[in-house]
Amino acid sequence: MPDVAALTPAYVYDLDEVGRCHDRLRAALPAPSDLYYSLKANPHPVVVARLAALGCRVEVCSTGELDAALAAGVLPAHVLCTGPGKPDAEVAHALLSGVSLFSVDSPHGLDQVDRLAARHGLSVDCLLRVNDAVPTPGQGLAMTGVPSAFGADADWVEAEPERFTSRACARLTGFHLYMGSNLTDQDALVAQFATSARTARRLSDVLGIAPGVLDLGGGFGAPFARCGASPDLTGLAERVADVLDVTFPGWRHGGPRVAFESGRYLTATCGRLRTRVLDVKVSHGRRVVVLESGIHHLGGMSGLRRLPTLAPELVRVHDTDERAVWSDVMVAGPLCTPLDTWARSATVEALRPGDVVEVPNVGAYGLTASLLAFLGHPAPHELVLDEGVVVHASRLTLSRSPVAGPPTEGEPTCLPSSSKCSVRS
């Protein structure tokens, strides 16, 4: 195994912390309930395998995520396929892989799963994702109550219930609601779950179904690139159970089976990014620290203004000598674009080229939420620790593969964007 201390840049994931996060969240959820791990947070195979071993099901939204989950040992029966738009090939791949539960966002989504399931002689279950009428307070990232690609508006379902009924090979067996993400206030979590449960109750009556599954989503917050701990969720289970006792009195006996989702809470605090200082200088009166990690390693999605603004803490490692504290420091990466800036006015310890620093709490929405391919730099290493020992070391690579065999002599070659063809001679 490589010398962990010598490898930079490197994401370091701690499986012990994954286990602690899982245990804390399970204790905060009403029982019985299922917990889905959202692979979008961190699809590393060892992390996924650990969470599956702890009893998590998985929520995936692409063929790549599905394949990663199955390769990590997740059973197809424990997979929920989601996403507001699914290509036929993706749905067919999931069906042929044994997946039997899909979240659909419209009548077209129901028709699509029905058509493809029928083609392969299958019959599967679907959850109707619902976009509720109004957002709930305290959402870190609103995903409902606003115009959205996610879900069918609750008003639409109530106005045209006949369009949201089971198909021959795609049974409508429940609801999927996800109000928002990164909620750090327990009252806000209870409010969103209560709103979702009431909406699901109302739509169940409108559609005349007894849901078998009620996925209430998640939104459990956690720190991002800053020191600190995830919110204390003590007492949440009892409060949500009280809501369910009113809206779905049979839930304690599986009618419906209640489910929750999380990516961020389960993995955020398990990961840190270790990187090296490449340069330190003064530019127009401001100190500039250039790191070997930039938005291609962390924070790419923050640039879309859909995640919290990146303001990472830099924790110096190895050296323990006391240093002065600098303020108003620009922290930049090595990419040839001025957009590769983590912070424009940070407060950091005095740094020198060669220093190694760590960004804490980036186990979720770290590497795969970044601009990994931009400018072709190598991906950082990814190291997994179990009981303090490195048990897995790897590095993602990008490679180009042909989409078809090379044209043979006399066959036309066409570019998708062109109506003109040429013939090799």
GROMACS .gro file of C-alpha atoms in nm:
model
  425
    1MET     CA    1   0.000   0.000   0.000
    2PRO     CA    2   0.128   0.350  -0.073
    3ASP     CA    3   0.255   0.586   0.193
    4VAL     CA    4  -0.057   0.786   0.269
    5ALA     CA    5   0.140   1.079   0.402
    6ALA     CA    6   0.330   1.110   0.074
    7LEU     CA    7   0.036   1.103  -0.164
    8THR     CA    8  -0.108   1.431  -0.278
    9PRO     CA    9  -0.352   1.528  -0.399
   10ALA     CA   10  -0.566   1.262  -0.237
   11TYR     CA   11  -0.916   1.214  -0.108
   12VAL     CA   12  -0.907   1.011   0.212
   13TYR     CA   13  -1.227   0.832   0.317
   14ASP     CA   14  -1.270   0.684   0.665
   15LEU     CA   15  -1.502   0.382   0.678
   16ASP     CA   16  -1.527   0.404   1.055
   17GLU     CA   17  -1.684   0.749   1.018
   18VAL     CA   18  -1.920   0.611   0.751
   19GLY     CA   19  -2.038   0.358   1.007
   20ARG     CA   20  -2.083   0.622   1.275
   21CYS     CA   21  -2.283   0.845   1.038
   22HIS     CA   22  -2.502   0.551   0.940
   23ASP     CA   23  -2.570   0.461   1.302
   24ARG     CA   24  -2.657   0.821   1.393
   25LEU     CA   25  -2.896   0.859   1.101
   26ARG     CA   26  -3.061   0.521   1.156
   27ALA     CA   27  -3.123   0.617   1.518
   28ALA     CA   28  -3.283   0.942   1.399
   29LEU     CA   29  -3.531   0.771   1.166
   30PRO     CA   30  -3.861   0.618   1.272
   31ALA     CA   31  -3.874   0.239   1.273
   32PRO     CA   32  -3.953   0.047   1.069
   33SER     CA   33  -3.819   0.232   0.767
   34ASP     CA   34  -3.579   0.180   0.480
   35LEU     CA   35  -3.276   0.398   0.417
   36TYR     CA   36  -3.154   0.459   0.063
   37TYR     CA   37  -2.799   0.579   0.001
   38SER     CA   38  -2.785   0.831  -0.286
   39LEU     CA   39  -2.484   0.741  -0.494
   40LYS     CA   40  -2.457   1.089  -0.638
   41ALA     CA   41  -2.293   1.196  -0.311
   42ASN     CA   42  -2.002   0.954  -0.343
   43PRO     CA   43  -2.005   0.647  -0.570
   44HIS     CA   44  -1.671   0.508  -0.448
   45PRO     CA   45  -1.719   0.128  -0.457
   46VAL     CA   46  -1.577   0.062  -0.111
   47VAL     CA   47  -1.795   0.331   0.046
   48VAL     CA   48  -2.103   0.194  -0.133
   49ALA     CA   49  -2.016  -0.161  -0.028
   50ARG     CA   50  -1.979  -0.058   0.337
   51LEU     CA   51  -2.317   0.117   0.341
   52ALA     CA   52  -2.481  -0.180   0.168
   53ALA     CA   53  -2.331  -0.411   0.428
   54LEU     CA   54  -2.481  -0.187   0.697
   55GLY     CA   55  -2.825  -0.240   0.545
   56CYS     CA   56  -2.868   0.058   0.314
   57ARG     CA   57  -3.053   0.027  -0.011
   58VAL     CA   58  -2.933   0.256  -0.292
   59GLU     CA   59  -3.085   0.530  -0.506
   60VAL     CA   60  -2.925   0.569  -0.848
   61CYS     CA   61  -2.992   0.803  -1.137
   62SER     CA   62  -2.773   0.677  -1.419
   63THR     CA   63  -2.640   0.362  -1.577
   64GLY     CA   64  -2.298   0.438  -1.432
   65GLU     CA   65  -2.435   0.465  -1.079
   66LEU     CA   66  -2.637   0.146  -1.122
   67ASP     CA   67  -2.335  -0.047  -1.246
   68ALA     CA   68  -2.124   0.091  -0.960
   69ALA     CA   69  -2.384  -0.020  -0.707
   70LEU     CA   70  -2.418  -0.368  -0.850
   71ALA     CA   71  -2.040  -0.405  -0.870
   72ALA     CA   72  -2.024  -0.312  -0.501
   73GLY     CA   73  -2.254  -0.602  -0.419
   74VAL     CA   74  -2.589  -0.425  -0.393
   75LEU     CA   75  -2.882  -0.651  -0.478
   76PRO     CA   76  -3.095  -0.531  -0.773
   77ALA     CA   77  -3.401  -0.565  -0.549
   78HIS     CA   78  -3.251  -0.297  -0.324
   79VAL     CA   79  -3.213  -0.037  -0.602
   80LEU     CA   80  -3.441   0.258  -0.672
   81CYS     CA   81  -3.390   0.417  -1.015
   82THR     CA   82  -3.468   0.789  -1.017
   83GLY     CA   83  -3.411   1.093  -1.237
   84PRO     CA   84  -3.635   1.337  -1.422
   85GLY     CA   85  -3.546   1.211  -1.769
   86LYS     CA   86  -3.436   0.859  -1.849
   87PRO     CA   87  -3.322   0.741  -2.194
   88ASP     CA   88  -3.484   0.419  -2.310
   89ALA     CA   89  -3.147   0.246  -2.307
   90GLU     CA   90  -3.097   0.339  -1.941
   91VAL     CA   91  -3.438   0.206  -1.837
   92ALA     CA   92  -3.388  -0.111  -2.039
   93HIS     CA   93  -3.044  -0.165  -1.884
   94ALA     CA   94  -3.193  -0.132  -1.536
   95LEU     CA   95  -3.476  -0.370  -1.618
   96LEU     CA   96  -3.241  -0.632  -1.758
   97SER     CA   97  -3.017  -0.589  -1.452
   98GLY     CA   98  -3.305  -0.694  -1.230
   99VAL     CA   99  -3.416  -0.355  -1.098
  100SER     CA  100  -3.785  -0.358  -1.015
  101LEU     CA  101  -3.851  -0.016  -0.858
  102PHE     CA  102  -3.852   0.310  -1.054
  103SER     CA  103  -3.937   0.667  -0.963
  104VAL     CA  104  -4.130   0.833  -1.246
  105ASP     CA  105  -4.197   1.202  -1.296
  106SER     CA  106  -4.488   1.215  -1.538
  107PRO     CA  107  -4.743   1.005  -1.730
  108HIS     CA  108  -4.480   0.974  -2.002
  109GLY     CA  109  -4.241   0.825  -1.746
  110LEU     CA  110  -4.502   0.567  -1.649
  111ASP     CA  111  -4.568   0.485  -2.014
  112GLN     CA  112  -4.197   0.449  -2.083
  113VAL     CA  113  -4.134   0.201  -1.802
  114ASP     CA  114  -4.451   0.010  -1.898
  115ARG     CA  115  -4.352  -0.010  -2.264
  116LEU     CA  116  -3.998  -0.128  -2.197
  117ALA     CA  117  -4.100  -0.370  -1.922
  118ALA     CA  118  -4.360  -0.523  -2.155
  119ARG     CA  119  -4.098  -0.558  -2.429
  120HIS     CA  120  -3.887  -0.772  -2.198
  121GLY     CA  121  -4.175  -0.964  -2.043
  122LEU     CA  122  -4.140  -0.797  -1.703
  123SER     CA  123  -4.371  -0.631  -1.453
  124VAL     CA  124  -4.226  -0.369  -1.217
  125ASP     CA  125  -4.327  -0.113  -0.955
  126CYS     CA  126  -4.321   0.265  -0.989
  127LEU     CA  127  -4.327   0.548  -0.737
  128LEU     CA  128  -4.482   0.872  -0.859
  129ARG     CA  129  -4.250   1.159  -0.778
  130VAL     CA  130  -4.452   1.459  -0.670
  131ASN     CA  131  -4.368   1.828  -0.693
  132ASP     CA  132  -4.576   1.977  -0.413
  133ALA     CA  133  -4.760   2.306  -0.446
  134VAL     CA  134  -4.540   2.515  -0.219
  135PRO     CA  135  -4.185   2.484  -0.087
  136THR     CA  136  -4.127   2.425   0.281
  137PRO     CA  137  -3.920   2.672   0.486
  138GLY     CA  138  -3.553   2.613   0.555
  139GLN     CA  139  -3.459   2.435   0.236
  140GLY     CA  140  -3.089   2.449   0.153
  141LEU     CA  141  -3.162   2.355  -0.208
  142ALA     CA  142  -3.531   2.372  -0.301
  143MET     CA  143  -3.649   2.083  -0.520
  144THR     CA  144  -4.024   2.123  -0.489
  145GLY     CA  145  -4.285   2.399  -0.482
  146VAL     CA  146  -4.105   2.565  -0.772
  147PRO     CA  147  -4.097   2.503  -1.150
  148SER     CA  148  -3.887   2.191  -1.176
  149ALA     CA  149  -3.796   1.893  -1.392
  150PHE     CA  150  -3.850   1.679  -1.084
  151GLY     CA  151  -4.187   1.519  -1.032
  152ALA     CA  152  -4.542   1.585  -1.141
  153ASP     CA  153  -4.710   1.885  -0.983
  154ALA     CA  154  -4.955   1.777  -0.712
  155ASP     CA  155  -5.218   2.002  -0.871
  156TRP     CA  156  -5.174   1.819  -1.201
  157VAL     CA  157  -5.226   1.480  -1.037
  158GLU     CA  158  -5.542   1.604  -0.869
  159ALA     CA  159  -5.676   1.761  -1.190
  160GLU     CA  160  -5.610   1.460  -1.413
  161PRO     CA  161  -5.589   1.151  -1.188
  162GLU     CA  162  -5.674   0.918  -1.476
  163ARG     CA  163  -5.330   0.989  -1.629
  164PHE     CA  164  -5.145   0.869  -1.319
  165THR     CA  165  -5.283   0.519  -1.281
  166SER     CA  166  -5.106   0.184  -1.304
  167ARG     CA  167  -5.018   0.045  -1.643
  168ALA     CA  168  -5.023  -0.321  -1.738
  169CYS     CA  169  -4.653  -0.374  -1.667
  170ALA     CA  170  -4.579  -0.068  -1.452
  171ARG     CA  171  -4.777  -0.070  -1.130
  172LEU     CA  172  -4.810   0.258  -0.942
  173THR     CA  173  -4.728   0.141  -0.591
  174GLY     CA  174  -4.641   0.458  -0.403
  175PHE     CA  175  -4.504   0.809  -0.390
  176HIS     CA  176  -4.164   0.972  -0.392
  177LEU     CA  177  -4.125   1.320  -0.248
  178TYR     CA  178  -3.802   1.512  -0.198
  179MET     CA  179  -3.850   1.868  -0.079
  180GLY     CA  180  -3.492   1.991  -0.056
  181SER     CA  181  -3.141   1.915   0.056
  182ASN     CA  182  -2.887   2.016   0.318
  183LEU     CA  183  -3.134   2.106   0.592
  184THR     CA  184  -2.956   2.162   0.921
  185ASP     CA  185  -3.260   2.254   1.132
  186GLN     CA  186  -3.464   1.969   1.281
  187ASP     CA  187  -3.786   2.169   1.276
  188ALA     CA  188  -3.741   2.221   0.902
  189LEU     CA  189  -3.691   1.848   0.850
  190VAL     CA  190  -4.006   1.764   1.045
  191ALA     CA  191  -4.202   2.029   0.854
  192GLN     CA  192  -4.098   1.890   0.514
  193PHE     CA  193  -4.171   1.528   0.609
  194ALA     CA  194  -4.511   1.630   0.750
  195THR     CA  195  -4.597   1.823   0.434
  196SER     CA  196  -4.487   1.531   0.217
  197ALA     CA  197  -4.686   1.277   0.418
  198ARG     CA  198  -5.001   1.489   0.403
  199THR     CA  199  -4.964   1.537   0.030
  200ALA     CA  200  -4.911   1.165  -0.024
  201ARG     CA  201  -5.220   1.092   0.188
  202ARG     CA  202  -5.431   1.331  -0.020
  203LEU     CA  203  -5.306   1.194  -0.353
  204SER     CA  204  -5.357   0.835  -0.237
  205ASP     CA  205  -5.723   0.918  -0.186
  206VAL     CA  206  -5.747   1.099  -0.519
  207LEU     CA  207  -5.595   0.805  -0.707
  208GLY     CA  208  -5.772   0.544  -0.499
  209ILE     CA  209  -5.459   0.349  -0.411
  210ALA     CA  210  -5.315   0.213  -0.089
  211PRO     CA  211  -4.945   0.291  -0.134
  212GLY     CA  212  -4.703   0.012  -0.067
  213VAL     CA  213  -4.403   0.247  -0.050
  214LEU     CA  214  -4.378   0.606   0.074
  215ASP     CA  215  -4.038   0.759   0.003
  216LEU     CA  216  -4.017   1.084   0.201
  217GLY     CA  217  -3.674   1.181   0.066
  218GLY     CA  218  -3.409   1.325   0.291
  219GLY     CA  219  -3.228   1.656   0.300
  220PHE     CA  220  -3.024   1.579   0.614
  221GLY     CA  221  -2.758   1.849   0.629
  222ALA     CA  222  -2.385   1.821   0.695
  223PRO     CA  223  -2.085   2.055   0.689
  224PHE     CA  224  -1.915   2.107   0.352
  225ALA     CA  225  -1.541   2.182   0.333
  226ARG     CA  226  -1.550   2.333   0.682
  227CYS     CA  227  -1.464   2.186   1.018
  228GLY     CA  228  -1.751   2.078   1.239
  229ALA     CA  229  -2.001   1.799   1.295
  230SER     CA  230  -2.331   1.710   1.133
  231PRO     CA  231  -2.647   1.830   1.309
  232ASP     CA  232  -2.774   1.643   1.612
  233LEU     CA  233  -3.094   1.467   1.504
  234THR     CA  234  -3.190   1.330   1.845
  235GLY     CA  235  -3.568   1.325   1.878
  236LEU     CA  236  -3.640   1.337   1.504
  237ALA     CA  237  -3.762   0.976   1.490
  238GLU     CA  238  -4.038   1.030   1.744
  239ARG     CA  239  -4.158   1.351   1.580
  240VAL     CA  240  -4.179   1.196   1.233
  241ALA     CA  241  -4.345   0.883   1.373
  242ASP     CA  242  -4.618   1.103   1.523
  243VAL     CA  243  -4.681   1.253   1.178
  244LEU     CA  244  -4.703   0.909   1.016
  245ASP     CA  245  -4.937   0.777   1.283
  246VAL     CA  246  -5.187   1.042   1.171
  247THR     CA  247  -5.138   1.028   0.795
  248PHE     CA  248  -5.072   0.655   0.743
  249PRO     CA  249  -5.179   0.467   1.059
  250GLY     CA  250  -5.066   0.132   0.916
  251TRP     CA  251  -4.706   0.236   0.852
  252ARG     CA  252  -4.570   0.058   1.162
  253HIS     CA  253  -4.684  -0.269   1.002
  254GLY     CA  254  -4.559  -0.194   0.652
  255GLY     CA  255  -4.863  -0.027   0.506
  256PRO     CA  256  -4.694   0.163   0.351
  257ARG     CA  257  -4.327   0.081   0.385
  258VAL     CA  258  -4.168   0.417   0.468
  259ALA     CA  259  -3.831   0.510   0.317
  260PHE     CA  260  -3.578   0.791   0.349
  261GLU     CA  261  -3.276   0.892   0.141
  262SER     CA  262  -2.939   1.041   0.222
  263GLY     CA  263  -2.606   1.092   0.057
  264ARG     CA  264  -2.461   1.395   0.229
  265TYR     CA  265  -2.526   1.299   0.592
  266LEU     CA  266  -2.391   0.946   0.540
  267THR     CA  267  -2.061   1.043   0.378
  268ALA     CA  268  -1.976   1.414   0.413
  269THR     CA  269  -1.776   1.386   0.732
  270CYS     CA  270  -1.596   1.067   0.625
  271GLY     CA  271  -1.382   1.239   0.365
  272ARG     CA  272  -1.105   1.495   0.346
  273LEU     CA  273  -0.900   1.627   0.055
  274ARG     CA  274  -0.525   1.641   0.109
  275THR     CA  275  -0.336   1.872  -0.125
  276ARG     CA  276  -0.009   2.056  -0.153
  277VAL     CA  277   0.078   2.425  -0.179
  278LEU     CA  278   0.243   2.493  -0.514
  279ASP     CA  279   0.310   2.864  -0.488
  280VAL     CA  280   0.266   3.163  -0.260
  281LYS     CA  281   0.299   3.519  -0.384
  282VAL     CA  282   0.159   3.870  -0.365
  283SER     CA  283  -0.045   4.009  -0.651
  284HIS     CA  284  -0.167   4.368  -0.649
  285GLY     CA  285  -0.127   4.380  -0.275
  286ARG     CA  286  -0.308   4.055  -0.197
  287ARG     CA  287  -0.152   3.725  -0.096
  288VAL     CA  288  -0.230   3.441  -0.337
  289VAL     CA  289  -0.194   3.075  -0.245
  290VAL     CA  290  -0.191   2.832  -0.538
  291LEU     CA  291  -0.275   2.469  -0.459
  292GLU     CA  292  -0.243   2.154  -0.668
  293SER     CA  293  -0.622   2.109  -0.624
  294GLY     CA  294  -0.881   2.341  -0.771
  295ILE     CA  295  -1.232   2.318  -0.906
  296HIS     CA  296  -1.136   2.001  -1.094
  297HIS     CA  297  -1.100   1.827  -0.756
  298LEU     CA  298  -1.353   2.009  -0.539
  299GLY     CA  299  -1.627   2.261  -0.581
  300GLY     CA  300  -1.713   2.239  -0.949
  301MET     CA  301  -2.086   2.235  -0.879
  302SER     CA  302  -2.055   2.535  -0.650
  303GLY     CA  303  -1.985   2.737  -0.962
  304LEU     CA  304  -2.340   2.664  -1.074
  305ARG     CA  305  -2.459   2.837  -0.757
  306ARG     CA  306  -2.658   2.526  -0.669
  307LEU     CA  307  -2.440   2.427  -0.378
  308PRO     CA  308  -2.315   2.636  -0.089
  309THR     CA  309  -2.044   2.877  -0.193
  310LEU     CA  310  -1.711   2.709  -0.150
  311ALA     CA  311  -1.514   2.863   0.136
  312PRO     CA  312  -1.289   2.578   0.243
  313GLU     CA  313  -1.086   2.565   0.559
  314LEU     CA  314  -0.725   2.469   0.502
  315VAL     CA  315  -0.590   2.261   0.789
  316ARG     CA  316  -0.213   2.227   0.780
  317VAL     CA  317  -0.080   1.875   0.839
  318HIS     CA  318   0.256   1.724   0.929
  319ASP     CA  319   0.418   2.049   1.047
  320THR     CA  320   0.327   2.172   1.393
  321ASP     CA  321   0.535   2.489   1.403
  322GLU     CA  322   0.344   2.800   1.497
  323ARG     CA  323   0.275   3.038   1.215
  324ALA     CA  324   0.118   3.377   1.171
  325VAL     CA  325  -0.239   3.404   1.050
  326TRP     CA  326  -0.303   3.570   0.717
  327SER     CA  327  -0.633   3.730   0.623
  328ASP     CA  328  -0.775   3.840   0.290
  329VAL     CA  329  -0.596   3.560   0.105
  330MET     CA  330  -0.693   3.439  -0.241
  331VAL     CA  331  -0.689   3.057  -0.261
  332ALA     CA  332  -0.661   2.931  -0.617
  333GLY     CA  333  -0.602   2.608  -0.806
  334PRO     CA  334  -0.361   2.529  -1.089
  335LEU     CA  335  -0.605   2.550  -1.380
  336CYS     CA  336  -0.545   2.804  -1.653
  337THR     CA  337  -0.859   3.002  -1.581
  338PRO     CA  338  -0.927   3.273  -1.325
  339LEU     CA  339  -1.246   3.082  -1.239
  340ASP     CA  340  -1.031   2.825  -1.061
  341THR     CA  341  -1.057   3.006  -0.729
  342TRP     CA  342  -1.177   2.846  -0.408
  343ALA     CA  343  -1.182   3.167  -0.202
  344ARG     CA  344  -1.105   3.533  -0.268
  345SER     CA  345  -1.071   3.649   0.090
  346ALA     CA  346  -0.983   3.360   0.316
  347THR     CA  347  -0.813   3.353   0.653
  348VAL     CA  348  -0.537   3.093   0.665
  349GLU     CA  349  -0.221   3.010   0.849
  350ALA     CA  350   0.090   3.139   0.679
  351LEU     CA  351   0.174   2.889   0.405
  352ARG     CA  352   0.484   2.803   0.204
  353PRO     CA  353   0.532   2.610  -0.119
  354GLY     CA  354   0.547   2.241  -0.031
  355ASP     CA  355   0.316   2.263   0.270
  356VAL     CA  356   0.042   2.000   0.281
  357VAL     CA  357  -0.307   2.107   0.382
  358GLU     CA  358  -0.638   1.926   0.419
  359VAL     CA  359  -0.994   2.036   0.343
  360PRO     CA  360  -1.227   1.864   0.592
  361ASN     CA  361  -1.574   1.717   0.543
  362VAL     CA  362  -1.572   1.665   0.167
  363GLY     CA  363  -1.671   1.299   0.157
  364ALA     CA  364  -1.995   1.399  -0.018
  365TYR     CA  365  -2.017   1.597  -0.341
  366GLY     CA  366  -1.640   1.610  -0.365
  367LEU     CA  367  -1.455   1.451  -0.652
  368THR     CA  368  -1.740   1.340  -0.879
  369ALA     CA  369  -1.917   1.675  -0.834
  370SER     CA  370  -1.612   1.854  -0.974
  371LEU     CA  371  -1.485   1.949  -1.317
  372LEU     CA  372  -1.271   1.639  -1.332
  373ALA     CA  373  -1.205   1.636  -1.706
  374PHE     CA  374  -1.132   2.005  -1.754
  375LEU     CA  375  -0.774   2.063  -1.877
  376GLY     CA  376  -0.676   1.699  -1.844
  377HIS     CA  377  -0.499   1.700  -1.508
  378PRO     CA  378  -0.474   1.358  -1.338
  379ALA     CA  379  -0.747   1.283  -1.087
  380PRO     CA  380  -0.647   1.286  -0.722
  381HIS     CA  381  -0.578   0.957  -0.550
  382GLU     CA  382  -0.857   0.806  -0.345
  383LEU     CA  383  -0.758   0.626  -0.028
  384VAL     CA  384  -0.993   0.434   0.198
  385LEU     CA  385  -0.912   0.378   0.563
  386ASP     CA  386  -1.063   0.110   0.785
  387GLU     CA  387  -0.963   0.122   1.151
  388GLY     CA  388  -0.689   0.364   1.053
  389VAL     CA  389  -0.534   0.137   0.791
  390VAL     CA  390  -0.539   0.198   0.417
  391VAL     CA  391  -0.746  -0.085   0.270
  392HIS     CA  392  -0.800   0.053  -0.079
  393ALA     CA  393  -0.606   0.293  -0.299
  394SER     CA  394  -0.709   0.388  -0.649
  395ARG     CA  395  -0.736   0.673  -0.894
  396LEU     CA  396  -1.004   0.750  -1.152
  397THR     CA  397  -0.888   0.777  -1.510
  398LEU     CA  398  -1.063   0.910  -1.816
  399SER     CA  399  -1.015   0.728  -2.142
  400ARG     CA  400  -1.160   0.757  -2.490
  401SER     CA  401  -1.327   0.456  -2.647
  402PRO     CA  402  -1.462   0.416  -2.999
  403VAL     CA  403  -1.840   0.400  -3.020
  404ALA     CA  404  -1.820   0.157  -3.311
  405GLY     CA  405  -1.562  -0.030  -3.510
  406PRO     CA  406  -1.361   0.171  -3.764
  407PRO     CA  407  -1.528   0.204  -4.102
  408THR     CA  408  -1.418  -0.043  -4.360
  409GLU     CA  409  -1.336   0.043  -4.715
  410GLY     CA  410  -1.641   0.162  -4.908
  411GLU     CA  411  -1.861   0.219  -4.603
  412PRO     CA  412  -1.993   0.571  -4.538
  413THR     CA  413  -1.884   0.760  -4.231
  414CYS     CA  414  -2.119   1.028  -4.099
  415LEU     CA  415  -2.082   1.286  -3.831
  416PRO     CA  416  -2.396   1.324  -3.615
  417SER     CA  417  -2.411   1.700  -3.669
  418SER     CA  418  -2.368   1.685  -4.043
  419SER     CA  419  -2.589   1.571  -4.324
  420LYS     CA  420  -2.288   1.508  -4.543
  421CYS     CA  421  -2.117   1.172  -4.561
  422SER     CA  422  -1.782   1.078  -4.697
  423VAL     CA  423  -1.667   0.743  -4.829
  424ARG     CA  424  -1.328   0.605  -4.748
  425SER     CA  425  -1.135   0.486  -5.049
   0.00000   0.00000   0.00000
